[in-house]
Amino acid sequence: MTTAPGQVPVAQQDPRHPLDPDPARATKARAVFALGLLGMLTGLFIGGVVPATVALQLARQARREAYTSGGFLTGGAWLRRGERMAWTGLVLVAVTVVIAVVIGVVRLAGTPFGHDYPTNMD
């Protein structure tokens, strides 16, 4: 079957089996997106590590379920966006921790070491 002379033939799709389920968006894909967004938004406040970690774990499970479903579970774009946002949240947490450690070390280096006794004490 061709659409017009000179064009590439169109591949014919096989009819679906009546017992095949309808393609549906994975509910975990929405959860990964929401948790990834929450992790990214709260990443600077260190609290983003929890939702970002949960998002990455759910994404792993959702990918496994989508693979075993044989293409009937959709939502891969939501998973990718959620994973990217979760990783961004974890990077923001790491940056915040590094900055806090550097500030702490600089402040610690500026304070005198040991006891600061008065000048009239031996």
Short mmCIF file of N, CA, C and O in Angstrom, two decimals:
data_model
loop_
_atom_site.label_atom_id
_atom_site.label_comp_id
_atom_site.label_asym_id
_atom_site.label_seq_id
_atom_site.Cartn_x
_atom_site.Cartn_y
_atom_site.Cartn_z
N MET A 1 0.84 -1.17 0.00
CA MET A 1 0.00 0.00 0.00
C MET A 1 0.89 1.23 0.00
O MET A 1 1.77 1.37 0.84
N THR A 2 0.65 2.13 -0.92
CA THR A 2 1.40 3.38 -0.98
C THR A 2 0.41 4.53 -0.95
O THR A 2 -0.75 4.40 -1.34
N THR A 3 0.90 5.68 -0.51
CA THR A 3 0.01 6.84 -0.41
C THR A 3 -0.04 7.62 -1.71
O THR A 3 -1.07 8.15 -2.08
N ALA A 4 1.07 7.72 -2.41
CA ALA A 4 1.12 8.42 -3.69
C ALA A 4 2.31 7.87 -4.46
O ALA A 4 3.23 7.29 -3.89
N PRO A 5 2.31 8.03 -5.78
CA PRO A 5 3.45 7.51 -6.54
C PRO A 5 4.74 8.21 -6.12
O PRO A 5 4.78 9.41 -5.92
N GLY A 6 5.78 7.42 -5.95
CA GLY A 6 7.08 7.96 -5.60
C GLY A 6 7.32 8.10 -4.11
O GLY A 6 8.41 8.45 -3.70
N GLN A 7 6.32 7.84 -3.29
CA GLN A 7 6.52 7.96 -1.85
C GLN A 7 6.85 6.60 -1.25
O GLN A 7 6.62 5.55 -1.86
N VAL A 8 7.36 6.65 -0.04
CA VAL A 8 7.75 5.43 0.67
C VAL A 8 6.47 4.69 1.08
O VAL A 8 5.51 5.31 1.54
N PRO A 9 6.44 3.38 0.95
CA PRO A 9 5.25 2.64 1.37
C PRO A 9 5.00 2.78 2.87
O PRO A 9 5.93 2.83 3.67
N VAL A 10 3.74 2.85 3.23
CA VAL A 10 3.34 2.99 4.63
C VAL A 10 3.25 1.61 5.24
O VAL A 10 2.65 0.71 4.68
N ALA A 11 3.84 1.46 6.41
CA ALA A 11 3.80 0.17 7.10
C ALA A 11 2.41 -0.07 7.65
O ALA A 11 1.81 0.80 8.27
N GLN A 12 1.89 -1.24 7.39
CA GLN A 12 0.57 -1.57 7.88
C GLN A 12 0.66 -2.07 9.32
O GLN A 12 1.51 -2.88 9.66
N GLN A 13 -0.20 -1.54 10.19
CA GLN A 13 -0.19 -1.95 11.58
C GLN A 13 -1.09 -3.17 11.75
O GLN A 13 -2.16 -3.26 11.14
N ASP A 14 -0.62 -4.07 12.59
CA ASP A 14 -1.42 -5.26 12.86
C ASP A 14 -2.61 -4.87 13.73
O ASP A 14 -2.50 -3.99 14.59
N PRO A 15 -3.74 -5.51 13.54
CA PRO A 15 -4.88 -5.19 14.41
C PRO A 15 -4.59 -5.64 15.84
O PRO A 15 -3.92 -6.64 16.07
N ARG A 16 -5.10 -4.87 16.77
CA ARG A 16 -4.89 -5.20 18.18
C ARG A 16 -5.72 -6.41 18.55
O ARG A 16 -6.83 -6.60 18.08
N HIS A 17 -5.16 -7.18 19.45
CA HIS A 17 -5.90 -8.31 19.99
C HIS A 17 -6.97 -7.76 20.92
O HIS A 17 -6.74 -6.81 21.66
N PRO A 18 -8.16 -8.32 20.93
CA PRO A 18 -9.24 -7.77 21.77
C PRO A 18 -8.95 -7.81 23.27
O PRO A 18 -9.50 -7.03 24.03
N LEU A 19 -8.07 -8.70 23.70
CA LEU A 19 -7.78 -8.80 25.13
C LEU A 19 -6.61 -7.92 25.56
O LEU A 19 -6.27 -7.87 26.74
N ASP A 20 -5.98 -7.23 24.60
CA ASP A 20 -4.89 -6.32 24.96
C ASP A 20 -5.44 -5.14 25.73
O ASP A 20 -6.46 -4.56 25.36
N PRO A 21 -4.74 -4.73 26.79
CA PRO A 21 -5.22 -3.56 27.54
C PRO A 21 -4.94 -2.27 26.75
O PRO A 21 -4.06 -2.23 25.90
N ASP A 22 -5.70 -1.23 27.06
CA ASP A 22 -5.46 0.07 26.44
C ASP A 22 -4.21 0.69 27.05
O ASP A 22 -3.97 0.55 28.24
N PRO A 23 -3.43 1.41 26.24
CA PRO A 23 -2.27 2.10 26.82
C PRO A 23 -2.73 3.12 27.86
O PRO A 23 -3.70 3.84 27.66
N ALA A 24 -2.03 3.16 28.99
CA ALA A 24 -2.38 4.07 30.08
C ALA A 24 -1.11 4.68 30.64
O ALA A 24 -0.05 4.04 30.65
N ARG A 25 -1.24 5.90 31.11
CA ARG A 25 -0.09 6.57 31.72
C ARG A 25 0.16 5.96 33.09
O ARG A 25 -0.75 5.77 33.89
N ALA A 26 1.42 5.68 33.37
CA ALA A 26 1.80 5.11 34.67
C ALA A 26 1.58 6.14 35.77
O ALA A 26 1.98 7.30 35.64
N THR A 27 0.92 5.74 36.84
CA THR A 27 0.68 6.66 37.94
C THR A 27 1.99 7.02 38.65
O THR A 27 2.11 8.10 39.21
N LYS A 28 2.96 6.12 38.60
CA LYS A 28 4.25 6.42 39.22
C LYS A 28 4.98 7.51 38.45
O LYS A 28 5.80 8.22 39.03
N ALA A 29 4.68 7.66 37.18
CA ALA A 29 5.33 8.72 36.40
C ALA A 29 4.93 10.09 36.94
O ALA A 29 5.77 10.99 37.05
N ARG A 30 3.67 10.26 37.27
CA ARG A 30 3.22 11.53 37.86
C ARG A 30 3.86 11.76 39.22
O ARG A 30 4.25 12.86 39.57
N ALA A 31 3.95 10.69 40.01
CA ALA A 31 4.55 10.81 41.34
C ALA A 31 6.03 11.16 41.23
O ALA A 31 6.54 11.98 42.01
N VAL A 32 6.74 10.58 40.27
CA VAL A 32 8.15 10.89 40.07
C VAL A 32 8.31 12.36 39.69
O VAL A 32 9.19 13.05 40.20
N PHE A 33 7.44 12.83 38.79
CA PHE A 33 7.51 14.22 38.38
C PHE A 33 7.26 15.15 39.56
O PHE A 33 8.01 16.11 39.77
N ALA A 34 6.22 14.87 40.35
CA ALA A 34 5.89 15.73 41.49
C ALA A 34 7.00 15.71 42.54
O ALA A 34 7.39 16.77 43.07
N LEU A 35 7.52 14.54 42.86
CA LEU A 35 8.59 14.45 43.85
C LEU A 35 9.89 15.08 43.34
O LEU A 35 10.63 15.69 44.10
N GLY A 36 10.17 14.92 42.05
CA GLY A 36 11.35 15.55 41.48
C GLY A 36 11.25 17.06 41.53
O GLY A 36 12.22 17.75 41.85
N LEU A 37 10.06 17.59 41.24
CA LEU A 37 9.84 19.03 41.32
C LEU A 37 10.00 19.52 42.75
O LEU A 37 10.66 20.53 43.01
N LEU A 38 9.43 18.78 43.69
CA LEU A 38 9.55 19.15 45.11
C LEU A 38 11.02 19.08 45.56
O LEU A 38 11.49 19.96 46.29
N GLY A 39 11.73 18.07 45.12
CA GLY A 39 13.15 17.94 45.47
C GLY A 39 13.98 19.07 44.90
O GLY A 39 14.90 19.57 45.54
N MET A 40 13.65 19.49 43.67
CA MET A 40 14.40 20.58 43.06
C MET A 40 14.10 21.92 43.75
O MET A 40 15.00 22.71 43.98
N LEU A 41 12.84 22.13 44.10
CA LEU A 41 12.47 23.39 44.73
C LEU A 41 13.00 23.53 46.15
O LEU A 41 13.28 24.63 46.61
N THR A 42 13.15 22.43 46.86
CA THR A 42 13.63 22.48 48.24
C THR A 42 15.08 22.00 48.36
O THR A 42 15.55 21.76 49.47
N GLY A 43 15.77 21.89 47.24
CA GLY A 43 17.16 21.41 47.25
C GLY A 43 18.11 22.31 48.00
O GLY A 43 19.04 21.84 48.65
N LEU A 44 17.89 23.61 47.94
CA LEU A 44 18.78 24.53 48.64
C LEU A 44 18.58 24.50 50.15
O LEU A 44 19.41 25.02 50.89
N PHE A 45 17.49 23.92 50.60
CA PHE A 45 17.19 23.87 52.03
C PHE A 45 17.49 22.51 52.63
O PHE A 45 16.94 22.16 53.66
N ILE A 46 18.29 21.71 51.97
CA ILE A 46 18.71 20.37 52.40
C ILE A 46 17.55 19.38 52.48
O ILE A 46 17.74 18.19 52.37
N GLY A 47 16.32 19.87 52.63
CA GLY A 47 15.17 18.97 52.72
C GLY A 47 14.82 18.32 51.40
O GLY A 47 14.02 17.40 51.34
N GLY A 48 15.42 18.77 50.32
CA GLY A 48 15.13 18.21 49.00
C GLY A 48 15.72 16.85 48.77
O GLY A 48 15.39 16.17 47.80
N VAL A 49 16.60 16.40 49.67
CA VAL A 49 17.23 15.11 49.48
C VAL A 49 16.23 13.96 49.64
O VAL A 49 16.31 12.96 48.94
N VAL A 50 15.25 14.13 50.49
CA VAL A 50 14.28 13.05 50.72
C VAL A 50 13.36 12.86 49.52
O VAL A 50 13.26 11.75 48.97
N PRO A 51 12.65 13.91 49.05
CA PRO A 51 11.79 13.67 47.89
C PRO A 51 12.56 13.30 46.63
O PRO A 51 12.08 12.52 45.81
N ALA A 52 13.77 13.82 46.47
CA ALA A 52 14.56 13.49 45.29
C ALA A 52 14.97 12.02 45.30
O ALA A 52 14.92 11.35 44.27
N THR A 53 15.35 11.52 46.46
CA THR A 53 15.74 10.12 46.57
C THR A 53 14.54 9.20 46.33
O THR A 53 14.65 8.20 45.62
N VAL A 54 13.40 9.57 46.88
CA VAL A 54 12.18 8.77 46.66
C VAL A 54 11.80 8.81 45.19
O VAL A 54 11.38 7.79 44.61
N ALA A 55 11.95 9.96 44.55
CA ALA A 55 11.63 10.08 43.12
C ALA A 55 12.51 9.17 42.28
O ALA A 55 12.02 8.52 41.35
N LEU A 56 13.79 9.10 42.60
CA LEU A 56 14.69 8.25 41.83
C LEU A 56 14.37 6.77 42.03
O LEU A 56 14.45 5.97 41.09
N GLN A 57 13.98 6.39 43.24
CA GLN A 57 13.60 5.00 43.48
C GLN A 57 12.30 4.65 42.75
O GLN A 57 12.18 3.57 42.15
N LEU A 58 11.33 5.55 42.79
CA LEU A 58 10.08 5.32 42.07
C LEU A 58 10.29 5.27 40.57
O LEU A 58 9.63 4.50 39.86
N ALA A 59 11.20 6.08 40.06
CA ALA A 59 11.48 6.09 38.62
C ALA A 59 12.05 4.74 38.19
O ALA A 59 11.71 4.23 37.12
N ARG A 60 12.90 4.19 39.03
CA ARG A 60 13.47 2.88 38.72
C ARG A 60 12.37 1.81 38.65
O ARG A 60 12.34 0.99 37.74
N GLN A 61 11.46 1.85 39.63
CA GLN A 61 10.35 0.89 39.64
C GLN A 61 9.44 1.11 38.44
O GLN A 61 8.97 0.15 37.81
N ALA A 62 9.16 2.37 38.10
CA ALA A 62 8.26 2.67 36.99
C ALA A 62 8.86 2.22 35.67
O ALA A 62 8.14 1.71 34.80
N ARG A 63 10.15 2.39 35.50
CA ARG A 63 10.79 1.91 34.27
C ARG A 63 10.70 0.40 34.15
O ARG A 63 10.46 -0.14 33.08
N ARG A 64 10.90 -0.29 35.26
CA ARG A 64 10.81 -1.75 35.26
C ARG A 64 9.40 -2.20 34.91
O ARG A 64 9.20 -3.11 34.11
N GLU A 65 8.39 -1.54 35.49
CA GLU A 65 7.00 -1.89 35.20
C GLU A 65 6.62 -1.58 33.76
O GLU A 65 5.89 -2.34 33.13
N ALA A 66 7.12 -0.45 33.23
CA ALA A 66 6.83 -0.10 31.85
C ALA A 66 7.46 -1.10 30.89
O ALA A 66 6.86 -1.44 29.86
N TYR A 67 8.63 -1.59 31.21
CA TYR A 67 9.28 -2.57 30.37
C TYR A 67 8.52 -3.89 30.37
O TYR A 67 8.32 -4.49 29.31
N THR A 68 8.09 -4.33 31.54
CA THR A 68 7.37 -5.60 31.60
C THR A 68 5.94 -5.50 31.05
O THR A 68 5.35 -6.51 30.70
N SER A 69 5.40 -4.28 30.95
CA SER A 69 4.04 -4.13 30.43
C SER A 69 3.99 -4.27 28.92
O SER A 69 2.91 -4.39 28.35
N GLY A 70 5.13 -4.24 28.27
CA GLY A 70 5.14 -4.42 26.82
C GLY A 70 4.66 -3.20 26.05
O GLY A 70 4.14 -3.32 24.96
N GLY A 71 4.79 -2.03 26.62
CA GLY A 71 4.41 -0.81 25.92
C GLY A 71 3.04 -0.29 26.25
O GLY A 71 2.60 0.70 25.68
N PHE A 72 2.33 -0.92 27.16
CA PHE A 72 0.99 -0.47 27.51
C PHE A 72 1.00 0.58 28.62
O PHE A 72 -0.01 1.20 28.87
N LEU A 73 2.12 0.74 29.29
CA LEU A 73 2.26 1.83 30.26
C LEU A 73 3.08 2.94 29.61
O LEU A 73 4.17 2.71 29.12
N THR A 74 2.53 4.14 29.60
CA THR A 74 3.22 5.27 29.00
C THR A 74 3.66 6.23 30.10
O THR A 74 3.43 5.98 31.27
N GLY A 75 4.25 7.34 29.71
CA GLY A 75 4.68 8.34 30.69
C GLY A 75 6.18 8.45 30.78
O GLY A 75 6.70 8.93 31.78
N GLY A 76 6.88 8.02 29.76
CA GLY A 76 8.34 8.08 29.78
C GLY A 76 8.88 9.50 29.85
O GLY A 76 9.90 9.75 30.49
N ALA A 77 8.18 10.44 29.21
CA ALA A 77 8.63 11.84 29.25
C ALA A 77 8.51 12.40 30.66
O ALA A 77 9.39 13.12 31.13
N TRP A 78 7.43 12.06 31.35
CA TRP A 78 7.25 12.51 32.74
C TRP A 78 8.35 11.93 33.61
O TRP A 78 8.86 12.59 34.51
N LEU A 79 8.70 10.67 33.37
CA LEU A 79 9.77 10.03 34.15
C LEU A 79 11.10 10.74 33.93
O LEU A 79 11.83 11.02 34.88
N ARG A 80 11.43 11.01 32.66
CA ARG A 80 12.71 11.67 32.38
C ARG A 80 12.78 13.05 33.02
O ARG A 80 13.78 13.41 33.62
N ARG A 81 11.70 13.83 32.90
CA ARG A 81 11.69 15.16 33.51
C ARG A 81 11.81 15.07 35.03
O ARG A 81 12.54 15.85 35.65
N GLY A 82 11.07 14.15 35.63
CA GLY A 82 11.14 13.98 37.08
C GLY A 82 12.51 13.56 37.55
O GLY A 82 13.01 14.04 38.58
N GLU A 83 13.15 12.65 36.81
CA GLU A 83 14.50 12.23 37.17
C GLU A 83 15.49 13.38 37.06
O GLU A 83 16.34 13.55 37.93
N ARG A 84 15.38 14.17 36.00
CA ARG A 84 16.28 15.31 35.85
C ARG A 84 16.12 16.29 37.00
O ARG A 84 17.09 16.81 37.55
N MET A 85 14.86 16.55 37.37
CA MET A 85 14.63 17.49 38.47
C MET A 85 15.12 16.92 39.80
O MET A 85 15.64 17.65 40.64
N ALA A 86 14.97 15.61 39.99
CA ALA A 86 15.45 14.98 41.22
C ALA A 86 16.97 15.08 41.30
O ALA A 86 17.53 15.39 42.37
N TRP A 87 17.66 14.81 40.19
CA TRP A 87 19.12 14.94 40.20
C TRP A 87 19.54 16.38 40.42
O TRP A 87 20.53 16.65 41.11
N THR A 88 18.79 17.32 39.85
CA THR A 88 19.08 18.74 40.08
C THR A 88 18.93 19.07 41.56
O THR A 88 19.75 19.79 42.13
N GLY A 89 17.88 18.54 42.19
CA GLY A 89 17.69 18.75 43.62
C GLY A 89 18.82 18.18 44.45
O GLY A 89 19.29 18.81 45.40
N LEU A 90 19.30 17.00 44.08
CA LEU A 90 20.43 16.41 44.81
C LEU A 90 21.72 17.21 44.61
O LEU A 90 22.51 17.35 45.54
N VAL A 91 21.91 17.74 43.41
CA VAL A 91 23.08 18.58 43.18
C VAL A 91 22.99 19.86 44.01
O VAL A 91 23.99 20.30 44.60
N LEU A 92 21.80 20.44 44.10
CA LEU A 92 21.62 21.64 44.93
C LEU A 92 21.89 21.34 46.40
O LEU A 92 22.48 22.16 47.11
N VAL A 93 21.46 20.17 46.86
CA VAL A 93 21.75 19.77 48.25
C VAL A 93 23.25 19.65 48.45
O VAL A 93 23.81 20.14 49.45
N ALA A 94 23.95 19.01 47.51
CA ALA A 94 25.40 18.85 47.63
C ALA A 94 26.10 20.20 47.63
O ALA A 94 27.03 20.43 48.43
N VAL A 95 25.67 21.11 46.77
CA VAL A 95 26.27 22.44 46.73
C VAL A 95 26.05 23.17 48.05
O VAL A 95 26.96 23.80 48.59
N THR A 96 24.85 23.06 48.60
CA THR A 96 24.54 23.71 49.87
C THR A 96 25.41 23.15 50.99
O THR A 96 25.92 23.90 51.82
N VAL A 97 25.58 21.84 51.03
CA VAL A 97 26.40 21.22 52.07
C VAL A 97 27.86 21.64 51.93
O VAL A 97 28.52 21.97 52.93
N VAL A 98 28.36 21.67 50.71
CA VAL A 98 29.76 22.08 50.50
C VAL A 98 29.95 23.52 50.92
O VAL A 98 30.94 23.86 51.59
N ILE A 99 29.03 24.40 50.56
CA ILE A 99 29.14 25.81 50.95
C ILE A 99 29.09 25.95 52.47
O ILE A 99 29.86 26.71 53.06
N ALA A 100 28.21 25.19 53.13
CA ALA A 100 28.11 25.26 54.58
C ALA A 100 29.39 24.77 55.25
O ALA A 100 29.86 25.36 56.23
N VAL A 101 29.99 23.72 54.71
CA VAL A 101 31.25 23.20 55.27
C VAL A 101 32.37 24.21 55.07
O VAL A 101 33.17 24.45 55.99
N VAL A 102 32.45 24.82 53.91
CA VAL A 102 33.50 25.81 53.65
C VAL A 102 33.33 27.01 54.58
O VAL A 102 34.31 27.49 55.17
N ILE A 103 32.12 27.50 54.76
CA ILE A 103 31.87 28.62 55.67
C ILE A 103 32.25 28.23 57.10
O ILE A 103 32.87 29.01 57.83
N GLY A 104 31.89 27.01 57.50
CA GLY A 104 32.24 26.55 58.84
C GLY A 104 33.74 26.45 59.05
O GLY A 104 34.26 26.84 60.10
N VAL A 105 34.46 25.94 58.06
CA VAL A 105 35.92 25.82 58.18
C VAL A 105 36.57 27.19 58.22
O VAL A 105 37.51 27.43 59.01
N VAL A 106 36.10 28.13 57.41
CA VAL A 106 36.67 29.48 57.41
C VAL A 106 36.43 30.16 58.74
O VAL A 106 37.31 30.80 59.30
N ARG A 107 35.24 30.00 59.29
CA ARG A 107 34.96 30.60 60.61
C ARG A 107 35.76 29.94 61.71
O ARG A 107 36.22 30.61 62.64
N LEU A 108 35.94 28.65 61.61
CA LEU A 108 36.73 27.93 62.61
C LEU A 108 38.20 28.34 62.53
O LEU A 108 38.88 28.45 63.55
N ALA A 109 38.68 28.59 61.34
CA ALA A 109 40.07 28.99 61.17
C ALA A 109 40.32 30.39 61.72
O ALA A 109 41.42 30.72 62.14
N GLY A 110 39.31 31.24 61.76
CA GLY A 110 39.47 32.60 62.26
C GLY A 110 39.43 32.71 63.76
O GLY A 110 39.86 33.71 64.33
N THR A 111 38.94 31.71 64.45
CA THR A 111 38.86 31.77 65.92
C THR A 111 40.17 31.28 66.52
O THR A 111 40.85 30.43 65.95
N PRO A 112 40.56 31.82 67.67
CA PRO A 112 41.82 31.38 68.30
C PRO A 112 41.67 29.93 68.79
O PRO A 112 40.61 29.50 69.22
N PHE A 113 42.78 29.21 68.73
CA PHE A 113 42.79 27.82 69.15
C PHE A 113 43.13 27.75 70.63
O PHE A 113 44.03 28.41 71.11
N GLY A 114 42.43 26.93 71.36
CA GLY A 114 42.68 26.77 72.79
C GLY A 114 41.96 27.82 73.60
O GLY A 114 41.08 28.53 73.13
N HIS A 115 42.39 27.96 74.89
CA HIS A 115 41.75 28.92 75.78
C HIS A 115 42.35 30.31 75.59
O HIS A 115 43.55 30.45 75.38
N ASP A 116 41.53 31.28 75.69
CA ASP A 116 42.00 32.67 75.58
C ASP A 116 42.03 33.26 76.99
O ASP A 116 41.04 33.78 77.49
N TYR A 117 43.22 33.14 77.62
CA TYR A 117 43.37 33.62 78.99
C TYR A 117 43.67 35.11 78.98
O TYR A 117 44.25 35.65 78.03
N PRO A 118 43.32 35.80 80.07
CA PRO A 118 43.68 37.22 80.16
C PRO A 118 45.20 37.40 80.18
O PRO A 118 45.97 36.49 80.50
N THR A 119 45.67 38.61 79.87
CA THR A 119 47.11 38.88 79.79
C THR A 119 47.79 38.84 81.14
O THR A 119 49.00 38.61 81.22
N ASN A 120 47.09 39.04 82.24
CA ASN A 120 47.73 39.06 83.55
C ASN A 120 47.83 37.67 84.17
O ASN A 120 48.23 37.52 85.30
N MET A 121 47.47 36.62 83.45
CA MET A 121 47.51 35.25 83.98
C MET A 121 48.69 34.51 83.37
O MET A 121 48.97 34.64 82.19
N ASP A 122 49.37 33.73 84.20
CA ASP A 122 50.50 32.95 83.74
C ASP A 122 50.09 31.68 83.07
O ASP A 122 49.35 30.91 83.34
#
